[in-house]
mmCIF file of C-alpha atoms in Angstrom:
data_model
loop_
_atom_site.group_PDB
_atom_site.id
_atom_site.type_symbol
_atom_site.label_atom_id
_atom_site.label_comp_id
_atom_site.label_asym_id
_atom_site.label_seq_id
_atom_site.Cartn_x
_atom_site.Cartn_y
_atom_site.Cartn_z
ATOM 1 C CA GLY S 1 2.208 12.538 -7.530
ATOM 2 C CA GLN S 2 3.189 10.763 -10.704
ATOM 3 C CA SER S 3 1.165 11.234 -13.868
ATOM 4 C CA LEU S 4 1.544 10.280 -17.507
ATOM 5 C CA GLU S 5 -0.854 11.677 -20.090
ATOM 6 C CA GLN S 6 -1.692 10.059 -23.405
ATOM 7 C CA PRO S 7 -4.479 10.525 -25.951
ATOM 8 C CA SER S 8 -7.283 8.111 -25.213
ATOM 9 C CA GLU S 9 -7.874 6.965 -28.797
ATOM 10 C CA VAL S 10 -6.166 7.112 -32.164
ATOM 11 C CA THR S 11 -7.427 5.778 -35.486
ATOM 12 C CA ALA S 12 -5.231 5.183 -38.528
ATOM 13 C CA VAL S 13 -5.346 3.374 -41.842
ATOM 14 C CA GLU S 14 -3.450 0.171 -42.589
ATOM 15 C CA GLY S 15 -0.034 0.973 -44.033
ATOM 16 C CA ALA S 16 0.078 4.453 -42.519
ATOM 17 C CA ILE S 17 2.299 5.901 -39.786
ATOM 18 C CA VAL S 18 0.946 6.912 -36.391
ATOM 19 C CA GLN S 19 2.540 8.688 -33.431
ATOM 20 C CA ILE S 20 1.315 8.262 -29.875
ATOM 21 C CA ASN S 21 2.468 11.002 -27.509
ATOM 22 C CA CYS S 22 3.139 10.833 -23.797
ATOM 23 C CA THR S 23 3.845 13.680 -21.402
ATOM 24 C CA TYR S 24 4.859 12.910 -17.867
ATOM 25 C CA GLN S 25 5.232 14.506 -14.471
ATOM 26 C CA THR S 26 7.234 12.277 -12.161
ATOM 27 C CA SER S 27 9.912 12.505 -9.517
ATOM 28 C CA GLY S 28 13.020 10.354 -9.626
ATOM 29 C CA PHE S 29 12.507 9.662 -13.323
ATOM 30 C CA TYR S 30 15.131 7.602 -15.112
ATOM 31 C CA GLY S 31 13.479 6.112 -18.179
ATOM 32 C CA LEU S 32 10.378 5.619 -20.304
ATOM 33 C CA SER S 33 9.006 2.418 -21.765
ATOM 34 C CA TRP S 34 6.145 1.467 -24.051
ATOM 35 C CA TYR S 35 3.915 -1.564 -23.657
ATOM 36 C CA GLN S 36 1.301 -3.049 -25.963
ATOM 37 C CA GLN S 37 -1.848 -4.760 -24.740
ATOM 38 C CA HIS S 38 -4.352 -6.558 -26.936
ATOM 39 C CA ASP S 39 -7.897 -6.988 -25.676
ATOM 40 C CA GLY S 40 -7.993 -9.779 -23.122
ATOM 41 C CA GLY S 41 -4.221 -10.075 -23.088
ATOM 42 C CA ALA S 42 -1.361 -9.084 -20.834
ATOM 43 C CA PRO S 43 0.805 -6.024 -21.506
ATOM 44 C CA THR S 44 3.984 -6.818 -23.426
ATOM 45 C CA PHE S 45 7.167 -4.782 -23.566
ATOM 46 C CA LEU S 46 7.936 -2.856 -26.765
ATOM 47 C CA SER S 47 10.790 -0.461 -26.049
ATOM 48 C CA TYR S 48 12.760 1.499 -23.462
ATOM 49 C CA ASN S 49 14.413 4.931 -23.617
ATOM 50 C CA GLY S 50 16.924 5.672 -20.905
ATOM 51 C CA LEU S 51 18.583 8.490 -22.847
ATOM 52 C CA ASP S 52 17.211 11.304 -24.969
ATOM 53 C CA GLY S 53 16.711 10.456 -28.601
ATOM 54 C CA LEU S 54 15.215 7.832 -30.836
ATOM 55 C CA GLU S 55 15.305 4.062 -30.356
ATOM 56 C CA GLU S 56 14.257 1.918 -33.304
ATOM 57 C CA THR S 57 12.991 -1.645 -33.163
ATOM 58 C CA GLY S 58 11.671 -2.840 -36.492
ATOM 59 C CA ARG S 59 8.466 -0.997 -37.396
ATOM 60 C CA PHE S 60 8.329 0.652 -33.973
ATOM 61 C CA SER S 61 10.417 3.589 -32.771
ATOM 62 C CA SER S 62 10.326 5.414 -29.471
ATOM 63 C CA PHE S 63 11.589 8.868 -28.598
ATOM 64 C CA LEU S 64 12.378 10.619 -25.331
ATOM 65 C CA SER S 65 13.095 14.249 -24.459
ATOM 66 C CA ARG S 66 13.848 14.630 -20.758
ATOM 67 C CA SER S 67 13.972 18.420 -20.946
ATOM 68 C CA ASP S 68 10.397 18.451 -22.269
ATOM 69 C CA SER S 69 9.163 15.525 -20.120
ATOM 70 C CA TYR S 70 7.851 14.073 -23.340
ATOM 71 C CA GLY S 71 8.078 10.913 -25.338
ATOM 72 C CA TYR S 72 6.337 9.244 -28.233
ATOM 73 C CA LEU S 73 5.879 5.891 -29.873
ATOM 74 C CA LEU S 74 5.980 5.812 -33.664
ATOM 75 C CA LEU S 75 4.417 2.905 -35.490
ATOM 76 C CA GLN S 76 5.160 2.564 -39.190
ATOM 77 C CA GLU S 77 3.571 0.413 -41.898
ATOM 78 C CA LEU S 78 0.580 -0.168 -39.706
ATOM 79 C CA GLN S 79 -1.009 -3.607 -39.756
ATOM 80 C CA MET S 80 -4.396 -4.723 -38.523
ATOM 81 C CA LYS S 81 -2.703 -6.683 -35.748
ATOM 82 C CA ASP S 82 -1.351 -3.407 -34.347
ATOM 83 C CA SER S 83 -4.866 -2.586 -33.126
ATOM 84 C CA ALA S 84 -4.348 -2.611 -29.374
ATOM 85 C CA SER S 85 -3.846 -0.348 -26.371
ATOM 86 C CA TYR S 86 -0.456 1.280 -25.919
ATOM 87 C CA PHE S 87 0.880 2.473 -22.582
ATOM 88 C CA CYS S 88 3.811 4.688 -21.788
ATOM 89 C CA VAL S 89 5.496 3.705 -18.539
ATOM 90 C CA ALA S 90 7.805 5.789 -16.367
ATOM 91 C CA TYR S 91 10.614 4.119 -14.444
ATOM 92 C CA THR S 92 11.311 5.993 -11.228
ATOM 93 C CA GLY S 93 13.062 5.568 -7.954
ATOM 94 C CA THR S 94 15.802 3.199 -6.907
ATOM 95 C CA ALA S 95 13.584 0.141 -6.886
ATOM 96 C CA SER S 96 12.325 0.321 -10.449
ATOM 97 C CA LYS S 97 8.875 1.599 -9.692
ATOM 98 C CA LEU S 98 6.851 1.421 -12.907
ATOM 99 C CA THR S 99 4.041 3.929 -13.349
ATOM 100 C CA PHE S 100 1.704 3.437 -16.305
ATOM 101 C CA GLY S 101 -0.005 6.090 -18.360
ATOM 102 C CA THR S 102 -3.726 5.962 -18.970
ATOM 103 C CA GLY S 103 -3.265 4.197 -22.302
ATOM 104 C CA THR S 104 -4.053 4.941 -25.949
ATOM 105 C CA ARG S 105 -6.383 2.699 -27.857
ATOM 106 C CA LEU S 106 -5.190 2.385 -31.457
ATOM 107 C CA GLN S 107 -7.669 1.272 -34.073
ATOM 108 C CA VAL S 108 -6.220 0.333 -37.460
ATOM 109 C CA THR S 109 -8.739 0.361 -40.289
ATOM 110 C CA LEU S 110 -8.669 -0.786 -43.911
ATOM 111 C CA ASP X 1 10.745 -17.903 -21.611
ATOM 112 C CA VAL X 2 9.821 -16.077 -18.457
ATOM 113 C CA LYS X 3 6.565 -17.233 -17.042
ATOM 114 C CA VAL X 4 4.453 -15.250 -14.615
ATOM 115 C CA THR X 5 1.508 -17.263 -13.373
ATOM 116 C CA GLN X 6 -1.493 -15.941 -11.509
ATOM 117 C CA SER X 7 -3.421 -18.511 -9.548
ATOM 118 C CA SER X 8 -6.892 -17.703 -10.863
ATOM 119 C CA ARG X 9 -8.194 -16.249 -14.110
ATOM 120 C CA TYR X 10 -11.627 -15.426 -12.686
ATOM 121 C CA LEU X 11 -12.705 -15.045 -9.078
ATOM 122 C CA VAL X 12 -15.999 -14.124 -7.453
ATOM 123 C CA LYS X 13 -15.982 -13.172 -3.777
ATOM 124 C CA ARG X 14 -18.458 -11.713 -1.326
ATOM 125 C CA THR X 15 -18.177 -8.319 0.338
ATOM 126 C CA GLY X 16 -16.173 -8.571 3.538
ATOM 127 C CA GLU X 17 -14.280 -11.714 2.575
ATOM 128 C CA LYS X 18 -10.510 -11.889 2.847
ATOM 129 C CA VAL X 19 -9.136 -12.537 -0.622
ATOM 130 C CA PHE X 20 -5.727 -13.843 -1.646
ATOM 131 C CA LEU X 21 -4.362 -13.381 -5.151
ATOM 132 C CA GLU X 22 -1.227 -15.364 -5.847
ATOM 133 C CA CYS X 23 1.510 -14.712 -8.370
ATOM 134 C CA VAL X 24 4.510 -16.903 -9.119
ATOM 135 C CA GLN X 25 7.412 -16.231 -11.487
ATOM 136 C CA ASP X 26 9.913 -18.861 -12.531
ATOM 137 C CA MET X 27 12.937 -16.794 -13.583
ATOM 138 C CA ASP X 28 14.455 -15.683 -10.289
ATOM 139 C CA HIS X 29 13.336 -12.071 -10.753
ATOM 140 C CA GLU X 30 13.970 -9.697 -7.886
ATOM 141 C CA ASN X 31 11.235 -7.128 -8.500
ATOM 142 C CA MET X 32 7.547 -7.938 -8.516
ATOM 143 C CA PHE X 33 4.469 -5.747 -8.858
ATOM 144 C CA TRP X 34 0.709 -5.777 -8.406
ATOM 145 C CA TYR X 35 -1.501 -3.551 -10.544
ATOM 146 C CA ARG X 36 -5.192 -3.159 -11.020
ATOM 147 C CA GLN X 37 -6.608 -2.208 -14.395
ATOM 148 C CA ASP X 38 -9.871 -0.372 -14.840
ATOM 149 C CA PRO X 39 -11.322 1.100 -18.052
ATOM 150 C CA GLY X 40 -10.030 4.595 -18.742
ATOM 151 C CA LEU X 41 -7.618 4.517 -15.804
ATOM 152 C CA GLY X 42 -4.806 2.392 -17.197
ATOM 153 C CA LEU X 43 -2.805 0.229 -14.836
ATOM 154 C CA ARG X 44 -2.469 1.572 -11.327
ATOM 155 C CA LEU X 45 0.278 0.331 -9.043
ATOM 156 C CA ILE X 46 -0.909 -1.139 -5.757
ATOM 157 C CA TYR X 47 2.310 -2.493 -4.223
ATOM 158 C CA PHE X 48 5.709 -3.609 -5.372
ATOM 159 C CA SER X 49 8.575 -5.602 -3.905
ATOM 160 C CA TYR X 50 12.273 -5.504 -4.727
ATOM 161 C CA ASP X 51 13.381 -8.349 -2.473
ATOM 162 C CA VAL X 52 12.076 -11.078 -0.228
ATOM 163 C CA LYS X 53 10.128 -9.599 2.684
ATOM 164 C CA MET X 54 10.591 -6.094 1.233
ATOM 165 C CA LYS X 55 7.603 -4.151 -0.016
ATOM 166 C CA GLU X 56 6.723 -0.612 -0.973
ATOM 167 C CA LYS X 57 3.386 1.070 -1.429
ATOM 168 C CA GLY X 58 2.372 2.042 -4.895
ATOM 169 C CA ASP X 59 -0.163 4.680 -5.809
ATOM 170 C CA ILE X 60 -3.331 3.002 -4.486
ATOM 171 C CA PRO X 61 -2.412 0.721 -1.547
ATOM 172 C CA GLU X 62 -5.496 1.407 0.569
ATOM 173 C CA GLY X 63 -7.474 -1.743 1.296
ATOM 174 C CA TYR X 64 -4.648 -4.022 0.167
ATOM 175 C CA SER X 65 -1.607 -5.685 1.661
ATOM 176 C CA VAL X 66 1.074 -7.931 0.197
ATOM 177 C CA SER X 67 3.347 -10.753 1.209
ATOM 178 C CA ARG X 68 6.625 -11.901 -0.239
ATOM 179 C CA GLU X 69 8.017 -14.756 1.813
ATOM 180 C CA LYS X 70 9.814 -16.390 -1.124
ATOM 181 C CA LYS X 71 11.493 -14.758 -4.083
ATOM 182 C CA GLU X 72 9.267 -16.384 -6.674
ATOM 183 C CA ARG X 73 5.917 -15.643 -5.023
ATOM 184 C CA PHE X 74 4.172 -12.332 -4.449
ATOM 185 C CA SER X 75 0.715 -12.376 -2.900
ATOM 186 C CA LEU X 76 -1.879 -9.630 -2.894
ATOM 187 C CA ILE X 77 -4.341 -9.639 -0.020
ATOM 188 C CA LEU X 78 -7.651 -7.856 0.150
ATOM 189 C CA GLU X 79 -8.272 -7.703 3.879
ATOM 190 C CA SER X 80 -12.030 -7.133 3.565
ATOM 191 C CA ALA X 81 -13.207 -7.148 -0.027
ATOM 192 C CA SER X 82 -15.464 -4.354 -1.170
ATOM 193 C CA THR X 83 -17.391 -3.867 -4.408
ATOM 194 C CA ASN X 84 -15.069 -1.041 -5.486
ATOM 195 C CA GLN X 85 -12.260 -3.583 -5.599
ATOM 196 C CA THR X 86 -13.950 -5.358 -8.495
ATOM 197 C CA SER X 87 -11.276 -5.117 -11.176
ATOM 198 C CA MET X 88 -8.673 -6.868 -13.292
ATOM 199 C CA TYR X 89 -5.527 -7.527 -11.241
ATOM 200 C CA LEU X 90 -2.211 -7.943 -13.000
ATOM 201 C CA CYS X 91 1.041 -9.211 -11.559
ATOM 202 C CA ALA X 92 4.411 -8.402 -13.146
ATOM 203 C CA SER X 93 8.081 -9.061 -12.550
ATOM 204 C CA ILE X 94 11.423 -7.605 -13.644
ATOM 205 C CA ARG X 95 14.764 -9.308 -13.258
ATOM 206 C CA ASP X 96 16.345 -6.494 -11.221
ATOM 207 C CA ASN X 97 16.841 -2.706 -11.113
ATOM 208 C CA GLN X 98 19.222 -2.821 -14.089
ATOM 209 C CA ASN X 99 16.644 -4.419 -16.365
ATOM 210 C CA THR X 100 13.734 -2.709 -18.016
ATOM 211 C CA GLU X 101 11.451 -5.384 -19.458
ATOM 212 C CA ALA X 102 8.549 -6.310 -17.224
ATOM 213 C CA PHE X 103 6.737 -9.608 -17.734
ATOM 214 C CA PHE X 104 3.064 -9.844 -16.888
ATOM 215 C CA GLY X 105 0.757 -12.598 -15.824
ATOM 216 C CA GLN X 106 -2.546 -13.098 -17.639
ATOM 217 C CA GLY X 107 -4.500 -11.333 -14.956
ATOM 218 C CA THR X 108 -7.205 -12.199 -12.457
ATOM 219 C CA ARG X 109 -10.658 -10.800 -13.047
ATOM 220 C CA LEU X 110 -12.042 -10.315 -9.523
ATOM 221 C CA THR X 111 -15.707 -9.609 -8.963
ATOM 222 C CA VAL X 112 -16.857 -8.664 -5.465
ATOM 223 C CA VAL X 113 -20.597 -9.069 -4.930
#
């Protein structure tokens, strides 16, 4: 089956940098995304990696290594509003099947 | 802006009832998805559809069925609701297989009593 593993919780201080890791075991893999979800809200798209390497979008960067079945989300200059759950998502198959990881709850403190 | 609308925000149903959860998107997206979200388990894929009348099972399809008679609407059906189907249900859509950004509805919190 498909599985994506993430740490369940991460705590960091405002202004710091935090990395959320994701390891995956999937068949038919062709890309990895990251989504953010605030409590009570819907998941929203942050980034997508279709190729190995680093993608940067403002304070957020995402990395993929296909050979290691591994990716991470890097959040810089953390703000209180970044407190949320973060999900890595594998894109597989010909019909864009999206499989979510278990999610990492990020708590940003003062 | 893409809008994905789920018909109910909160729903309470009795065990054994047939339950319909409706999802409508207004941007002509081809692919649509139904997930359920439970604490500690993330979002688990129930069913998805890549075209009208086409559907594929996700990871946890048991006890559910879907219907996609029109491109903009994707319905999730609980044939006989059970208490273990109490959950948050989220609908999502993506434009097509060449796009990567999924848009989610606000979710339906279903309680089966």
